[in-house]
Tab-separated table of C-alpha atoms and ligand atoms in Angstrom:
chain	number	residue	atom	x	y	z
A	8	MET	CA	207.153	18.760	152.486
A	9	TRP	CA	209.250	20.647	149.890
A	10	GLU	CA	209.958	24.464	149.888
A	11	LEU	CA	208.564	27.447	147.499
A	12	PRO	CA	211.217	29.632	146.181
A	13	GLU	CA	211.539	32.710	148.201
A	14	LEU	CA	212.425	36.343	147.143
A	15	GLU	CA	214.085	39.064	149.298
A	16	LEU	CA	211.365	41.873	150.347
A	17	ASP	CA	213.547	44.884	148.881
A	18	ARG	CA	216.944	44.984	151.219
A	19	THR	CA	215.053	43.880	154.188
A	20	GLU	CA	216.790	40.630	154.522
A	21	GLU	CA	213.229	39.148	154.955
A	22	TYR	CA	212.338	36.554	152.319
A	23	LEU	CA	208.980	35.845	150.939
A	24	PRO	CA	207.171	33.248	149.035
A	25	ILE	CA	207.553	33.619	145.208
A	26	PHE	CA	203.402	33.200	145.667
A	27	ALA	CA	201.141	35.310	147.754
A	28	LEU	CA	197.357	34.119	148.169
A	29	GLY	CA	194.873	37.177	147.003
A	30	THR	CA	191.514	37.266	148.783
A	31	TRP	CA	189.515	39.486	146.185
A	32	ALA	CA	185.891	38.963	145.666
A	33	ILE	CA	185.317	35.786	147.972
A	34	ARG	CA	182.267	33.760	147.143
A	35	ASP	CA	182.573	31.234	149.848
A	36	PRO	CA	184.219	32.468	153.200
A	37	LYS	CA	184.626	29.048	154.836
A	38	ALA	CA	186.040	27.678	151.583
A	39	MET	CA	188.404	30.581	151.651
A	40	GLU	CA	189.419	30.187	155.137
A	41	ARG	CA	190.148	26.362	154.623
A	42	THR	CA	192.272	27.420	151.604
A	43	ILE	CA	194.216	30.051	153.498
A	44	ARG	CA	194.925	27.409	156.247
A	45	ALA	CA	195.880	24.921	153.531
A	46	ALA	CA	198.224	27.691	152.139
A	47	ILE	CA	200.126	28.006	155.206
A	48	ASP	CA	200.405	24.204	155.702
A	49	GLU	CA	201.794	24.434	152.153
A	50	GLY	CA	204.478	27.067	152.537
A	51	LEU	CA	202.433	29.730	151.118
A	52	TRP	CA	202.266	32.106	154.374
A	53	HIS	CA	201.871	35.475	152.610
A	54	ILE	CA	198.430	36.415	152.585
A	55	ASP	CA	197.094	39.463	150.421
A	56	THR	CA	193.818	41.507	151.530
A	57	ALA	CA	192.602	44.992	151.654
A	58	GLU	CA	190.111	47.257	153.271
A	59	MET	CA	188.269	47.253	150.052
A	60	TYR	CA	187.543	43.427	149.564
A	61	GLU	CA	184.333	43.430	151.480
A	62	GLY	CA	184.505	40.608	154.364
A	63	ALA	CA	188.032	39.483	153.438
A	64	GLU	CA	189.952	40.813	156.244
A	65	GLU	CA	187.440	39.149	158.593
A	66	VAL	CA	187.876	35.877	156.664
A	67	VAL	CA	192.032	36.319	157.085
A	68	GLY	CA	191.550	36.945	160.805
A	69	ARG	CA	189.516	34.097	161.370
A	70	ALA	CA	191.514	31.772	159.084
A	71	VAL	CA	195.187	32.635	160.938
A	72	ARG	CA	193.640	32.573	164.485
A	73	GLY	CA	196.383	31.051	166.515
A	74	ARG	CA	198.851	31.210	163.715
A	75	ARG	CA	199.464	34.916	163.536
A	76	ASP	CA	203.407	34.451	163.764
A	77	GLU	CA	203.465	32.013	160.944
A	78	VAL	CA	202.028	34.583	158.574
A	79	PHE	CA	202.930	37.472	156.375
A	80	ILE	CA	199.705	39.589	156.022
A	81	THR	CA	199.578	42.720	153.630
A	82	THR	CA	196.784	44.961	153.495
A	83	LYS	CA	195.719	48.334	152.000
A	84	VAL	CA	194.278	51.625	152.666
A	85	LEU	CA	191.748	53.160	150.166
A	86	PRO	CA	193.148	56.419	148.620
A	87	GLN	CA	190.195	58.318	149.864
A	88	ASN	CA	190.926	57.147	153.170
A	89	ALA	CA	194.699	58.334	153.082
A	90	SER	CA	194.787	61.460	154.705
A	91	PHE	CA	197.285	61.338	157.893
A	92	ARG	CA	194.307	60.586	160.526
A	93	GLY	CA	192.143	58.737	157.907
A	94	THR	CA	195.152	56.236	157.308
A	95	ILE	CA	195.985	55.664	161.200
A	96	ALA	CA	191.853	55.109	161.559
A	97	ALA	CA	191.859	52.800	158.441
A	98	LEU	CA	194.671	50.761	159.583
A	99	GLU	CA	192.793	50.590	163.121
A	100	ARG	CA	189.580	49.089	161.725
A	101	SER	CA	191.952	46.657	159.346
A	102	LEU	CA	193.621	45.670	162.517
A	103	ARG	CA	190.206	44.650	164.352
A	104	LYS	CA	189.031	42.777	161.209
A	105	LEU	CA	192.071	40.878	161.094
A	106	LYS	CA	192.126	40.221	164.982
A	107	THR	CA	195.838	41.269	165.033
A	108	ASP	CA	197.814	44.249	166.575
A	109	TYR	CA	199.979	44.586	163.531
A	110	VAL	CA	200.326	44.109	159.639
A	111	ASP	CA	203.552	43.005	157.889
A	112	LEU	CA	203.122	45.175	154.780
A	113	TYR	CA	200.453	48.198	154.449
A	114	LEU	CA	200.128	49.484	151.055
A	115	LEU	CA	198.299	52.755	149.612
A	116	HIS	CA	195.890	50.860	147.251
A	117	TRP	CA	196.127	53.418	144.128
A	118	TYR	CA	196.976	57.152	144.092
A	119	ASP	CA	194.119	59.402	142.923
A	120	GLY	CA	195.124	62.754	144.479
A	121	SER	CA	192.510	62.719	147.324
A	122	HIS	CA	195.199	63.503	149.829
A	123	PRO	CA	198.882	64.611	149.174
A	124	LEU	CA	201.052	61.639	149.134
A	125	GLY	CA	203.565	63.078	151.527
A	126	GLU	CA	200.620	62.827	154.088
A	127	THR	CA	199.799	59.330	153.609
A	128	MET	CA	203.624	58.561	153.745
A	129	GLU	CA	203.917	60.563	156.869
A	130	ALA	CA	200.992	58.170	158.608
A	131	PHE	CA	202.801	55.139	157.286
A	132	ALA	CA	206.132	56.520	159.150
A	133	TYR	CA	204.149	56.982	162.187
A	134	LEU	CA	202.238	53.449	161.999
A	135	ILE	CA	206.035	52.121	161.689
A	136	GLU	CA	207.197	53.973	164.710
A	137	GLN	CA	204.226	52.779	166.664
A	138	GLY	CA	205.040	48.988	165.637
A	139	LYS	CA	201.581	48.757	164.063
A	140	ILE	CA	202.931	48.116	160.427
A	141	ALA	CA	206.302	46.260	159.876
A	142	HIS	CA	206.631	47.773	156.317
A	143	ALA	CA	205.038	50.513	153.976
A	144	GLY	CA	204.496	50.319	150.106
A	145	VAL	CA	202.274	51.176	147.103
A	146	SER	CA	200.021	49.702	144.367
A	147	ASN	CA	199.513	50.518	140.937
A	148	PHE	CA	201.974	53.384	141.139
A	149	SER	CA	204.065	54.307	137.830
A	150	PRO	CA	207.667	54.690	138.307
A	151	ARG	CA	207.317	58.112	138.562
A	152	GLU	CA	205.190	57.997	141.378
A	153	VAL	CA	207.143	55.431	143.241
A	154	ASP	CA	209.970	57.965	143.154
A	155	GLU	CA	207.706	60.646	144.386
A	156	ALA	CA	206.846	58.121	147.233
A	157	LEU	CA	210.659	57.547	147.951
A	158	ARG	CA	211.285	61.253	148.603
A	159	TYR	CA	208.984	60.923	151.811
A	160	LEU	CA	209.747	57.224	152.871
A	161	ARG	CA	211.500	54.093	152.314
A	162	ILE	CA	208.702	52.129	150.820
A	163	VAL	CA	209.637	48.479	149.902
A	164	ASN	CA	206.977	47.367	147.414
A	165	ASN	CA	204.701	48.333	144.638
A	166	GLN	CA	201.859	45.788	143.899
A	167	ILE	CA	200.885	46.132	140.049
A	168	GLU	CA	199.128	44.206	137.596
A	169	TYR	CA	200.999	41.358	136.087
A	170	ASN	CA	199.896	38.677	133.470
A	171	LEU	CA	200.506	37.599	130.041
A	172	ASP	CA	198.733	40.700	128.600
A	173	ASN	CA	201.540	42.966	130.199
A	174	PHE	CA	204.487	40.841	131.028
A	175	ARG	CA	206.905	42.797	128.763
A	176	ASP	CA	205.904	46.308	130.151
A	177	VAL	CA	206.235	45.079	133.664
A	178	GLU	CA	209.650	43.010	133.146
A	179	GLU	CA	211.348	45.599	130.421
A	180	ARG	CA	209.938	48.948	132.207
A	181	MET	CA	208.640	48.460	135.706
A	182	LEU	CA	211.076	45.890	136.854
A	183	PRO	CA	214.454	47.660	136.396
A	184	HIS	CA	213.007	50.785	137.640
A	185	ALA	CA	211.883	49.089	140.773
A	186	GLU	CA	215.209	46.948	141.309
A	187	SER	CA	217.090	50.053	140.686
A	188	ARG	CA	215.248	51.825	143.414
A	189	GLY	CA	215.508	48.623	145.668
A	190	ILE	CA	211.523	48.052	145.424
A	191	THR	CA	210.179	44.550	145.183
A	192	LEU	CA	207.307	44.029	142.696
A	193	SER	CA	204.248	42.170	143.619
A	194	GLY	CA	201.732	41.028	140.586
A	195	TYR	CA	198.026	40.480	140.720
A	196	LEU	CA	195.430	39.150	138.307
A	197	PRO	CA	198.058	36.683	136.820
A	198	LEU	CA	195.075	34.245	135.931
A	199	TRP	CA	192.906	37.209	134.813
A	200	ARG	CA	190.413	36.258	137.424
A	201	GLY	CA	189.782	32.861	135.563
A	202	ARG	CA	188.841	34.353	132.226
A	203	TRP	CA	190.909	32.585	130.121
A	204	PRO	CA	192.166	34.081	126.914
A	205	GLU	CA	190.523	32.447	123.675
A	206	GLY	CA	191.656	31.415	119.898
A	207	GLU	CA	195.226	30.843	119.286
A	208	LYS	CA	196.721	32.185	122.774
A	209	MET	CA	194.617	29.523	124.597
A	210	GLU	CA	195.713	26.733	122.009
A	211	VAL	CA	199.708	27.592	122.479
A	212	LEU	CA	198.925	27.534	126.273
A	213	ARG	CA	197.354	24.204	125.807
A	214	GLU	CA	199.941	22.748	123.423
A	215	VAL	CA	202.740	23.770	126.008
A	216	ALA	CA	200.778	22.487	129.091
A	217	GLY	CA	200.407	19.207	127.021
A	218	ARG	CA	203.933	18.680	126.440
A	219	TYR	CA	204.879	18.758	130.123
A	220	GLY	CA	201.573	17.269	131.500
A	221	MET	CA	200.885	20.677	133.273
A	222	THR	CA	197.474	22.449	133.289
A	223	VAL	CA	197.229	25.865	131.686
A	224	PRO	CA	197.009	27.496	135.122
A	225	GLN	CA	200.296	25.712	135.883
A	226	VAL	CA	202.090	27.228	132.542
A	227	ILE	CA	200.906	30.593	133.259
A	228	LEU	CA	202.235	30.917	136.706
A	229	ASN	CA	205.413	29.122	135.736
A	230	PHE	CA	206.058	31.604	132.849
A	231	LEU	CA	205.371	34.668	135.317
A	232	THR	CA	207.786	33.184	138.178
A	233	ARG	CA	210.534	31.940	135.581
A	234	HIS	CA	212.915	34.670	136.640
A	235	ARG	CA	212.025	34.563	140.586
A	236	ARG	CA	211.914	38.375	140.688
A	237	ILE	CA	208.335	39.266	141.002
A	238	ILE	CA	205.859	37.829	143.715
A	239	VAL	CA	202.851	36.533	141.773
A	240	ILE	CA	199.525	36.794	143.927
A	241	PHE	CA	197.109	34.469	142.578
A	242	LYS	CA	193.770	33.649	144.416
A	243	THR	CA	191.924	30.625	144.669
A	244	GLU	CA	189.047	29.524	147.030
A	245	SER	CA	189.904	25.806	146.103
A	246	VAL	CA	192.573	23.471	147.930
A	247	GLU	CA	192.975	21.610	144.837
A	248	HIS	CA	193.794	24.796	142.694
A	249	LEU	CA	195.955	25.830	145.609
A	250	ARG	CA	198.344	22.845	145.370
A	251	GLU	CA	198.043	22.921	141.242
A	252	ASN	CA	199.442	26.431	141.388
A	253	LEU	CA	201.999	25.916	144.002
A	254	SER	CA	203.391	22.955	142.134
A	255	SER	CA	203.924	24.870	138.891
A	256	VAL	CA	207.174	26.261	139.829
A	257	ARG	CA	208.521	22.649	139.988
A	258	TYR	CA	208.603	22.391	136.238
A	259	THR	CA	211.216	24.102	133.605
A	260	LEU	CA	210.236	24.750	130.406
A	261	ALA	CA	212.282	24.558	127.301
A	262	PRO	CA	213.650	28.093	126.140
A	263	GLU	CA	211.679	27.606	122.919
A	264	ASP	CA	208.640	27.092	124.897
A	265	TYR	CA	208.909	30.142	127.039
A	266	ASP	CA	209.591	32.090	123.702
A	267	LEU	CA	206.752	30.795	122.348
A	268	ILE	CA	204.567	31.942	124.878
A	269	ALA	CA	206.221	35.538	124.828
A	270	ARG	CA	205.688	35.775	121.225
A	271	THR	CA	201.927	34.711	121.134
A	272	PHE	CA	201.340	36.989	123.900
A	273	SER	CA	203.223	40.149	122.560
A	274	THR	CA	201.198	40.405	119.210
B	25	NAP	N1	196.376	45.998	144.292
B	25	NAP	C1	195.351	45.769	143.471
B	25	NAP	O1	194.718	46.938	142.885
B	25	NAP	C2	195.104	44.481	143.226
B	25	NAP	C3	193.687	44.443	141.815
B	25	NAP	C4	193.262	42.971	141.825
B	25	NAP	C5	193.913	41.970	142.685
B	25	NAP	N2	194.733	42.337	143.819
B	25	NAP	C6	195.067	41.065	144.500
B	25	NAP	O2	195.838	39.850	143.758
B	25	NAP	C7	194.810	38.699	143.905
B	25	NAP	C8	194.934	37.826	142.413
B	25	NAP	O3	194.147	38.601	141.718
B	25	NAP	P1	192.670	38.156	141.314
B	25	NAP	O4	191.951	37.342	142.524
B	25	NAP	O5	191.993	39.357	140.886
B	25	NAP	O6	192.859	36.958	140.154
B	25	NAP	P2	193.719	35.837	139.714
B	25	NAP	O7	194.593	35.399	140.852
B	25	NAP	O8	193.940	35.942	138.404
B	25	NAP	O9	192.337	34.818	139.479
B	25	NAP	C9	191.572	34.379	140.475
B	25	NAP	C10	190.497	33.308	139.755
B	25	NAP	O10	191.064	32.277	139.072
B	25	NAP	C11	190.587	30.991	139.496
B	25	NAP	N3	191.783	30.130	139.736
B	25	NAP	C12	192.699	30.094	140.467
B	25	NAP	N4	193.610	29.199	140.064
B	25	NAP	C13	192.897	28.297	139.266
B	25	NAP	C14	193.150	26.967	138.721
B	25	NAP	N5	194.270	26.227	139.022
B	25	NAP	N6	192.320	26.435	138.058
B	25	NAP	C15	191.141	27.181	137.572
B	25	NAP	N7	190.865	28.387	137.940
B	25	NAP	C16	191.781	28.844	139.030
B	25	NAP	C17	190.055	31.089	141.023
B	25	NAP	O11	188.892	30.347	140.973
B	25	NAP	P3	188.742	29.348	142.110
B	25	NAP	O12	188.727	30.015	143.405
B	25	NAP	O13	187.719	28.454	141.760
B	25	NAP	O14	190.045	28.637	142.266
B	25	NAP	C18	189.376	32.689	140.684
B	25	NAP	O15	188.236	32.874	140.231
B	25	NAP	C19	193.310	39.287	144.471
B	25	NAP	O16	192.605	38.395	145.116
B	25	NAP	C20	193.957	40.459	145.349
B	25	NAP	O17	194.405	39.817	146.592
B	25	NAP	C21	195.136	43.334	143.917
């Protein structure tokens, strides 16, 4: 048994695995349940879900039955529900589906102005006080929006898109801002939902993968976790893919190969 590298969630002295397992657009609920259980066994005990992901919270609830204290669950409130009362009602619905009495991290899924941000943050503060959420955060927030949220509440996480198409912006603009505010970033869509790039980009990924006996998804995940500063959320319903993805962190690529990937995806 080996341990996944971990990352501190903000300055909470709570450490999370470098990966989280996503649950968006589940095709086969039974397979997803099996994969979540296998993930916990493999040391990937952070599961990401949302009220928006139809049926997903129920799947997570079934998968973690009897093992609640082994997992860290992140879920999200939709912006249209994020009034003070609406947020509390949404969380109660999520708790029922997840069959738990608290979530570890509760995020505003994105900000669309339907409700004042201060109201959502006030509801998050209330839910923390009630012990129904351990931590609060946001998703798809710009640095300016993060700063606005921080005026109301000590949020600990911003979940944003992170893959080879936007890694420079995330690492050079979003990450320094987040770190200066003591916020952890988590990154979704690392594998473009399985829609791999074409042409020269794919050739470079295959070439690098071949040099180390890795697969293309492993090269991508290795690249995105190379600095150990962003939690990378991938989704899979396959235990085989899960193991393949987790073992991506065991490789160290030569600096020239990291540069080659960076150059190829920056043009
Ligand atoms: N906050 C937000 O707004 C937001 C937005 C999007 C996503 N998210 C979260 O982030 C998670 C991840 O993003 P995502 O699900 O959109 O996309 P993703 O993780 O980039 O891609 C998932 C797809 O990749 C395939 N895959 C995974 N590992 C593979 C491997 N080793 N080989 C071949 N195919 C592989 C999966 O198929 P198999 O099942 O066949 O492996 C699945 O179809 C979501 O599930 C969700 O929890 C959050």
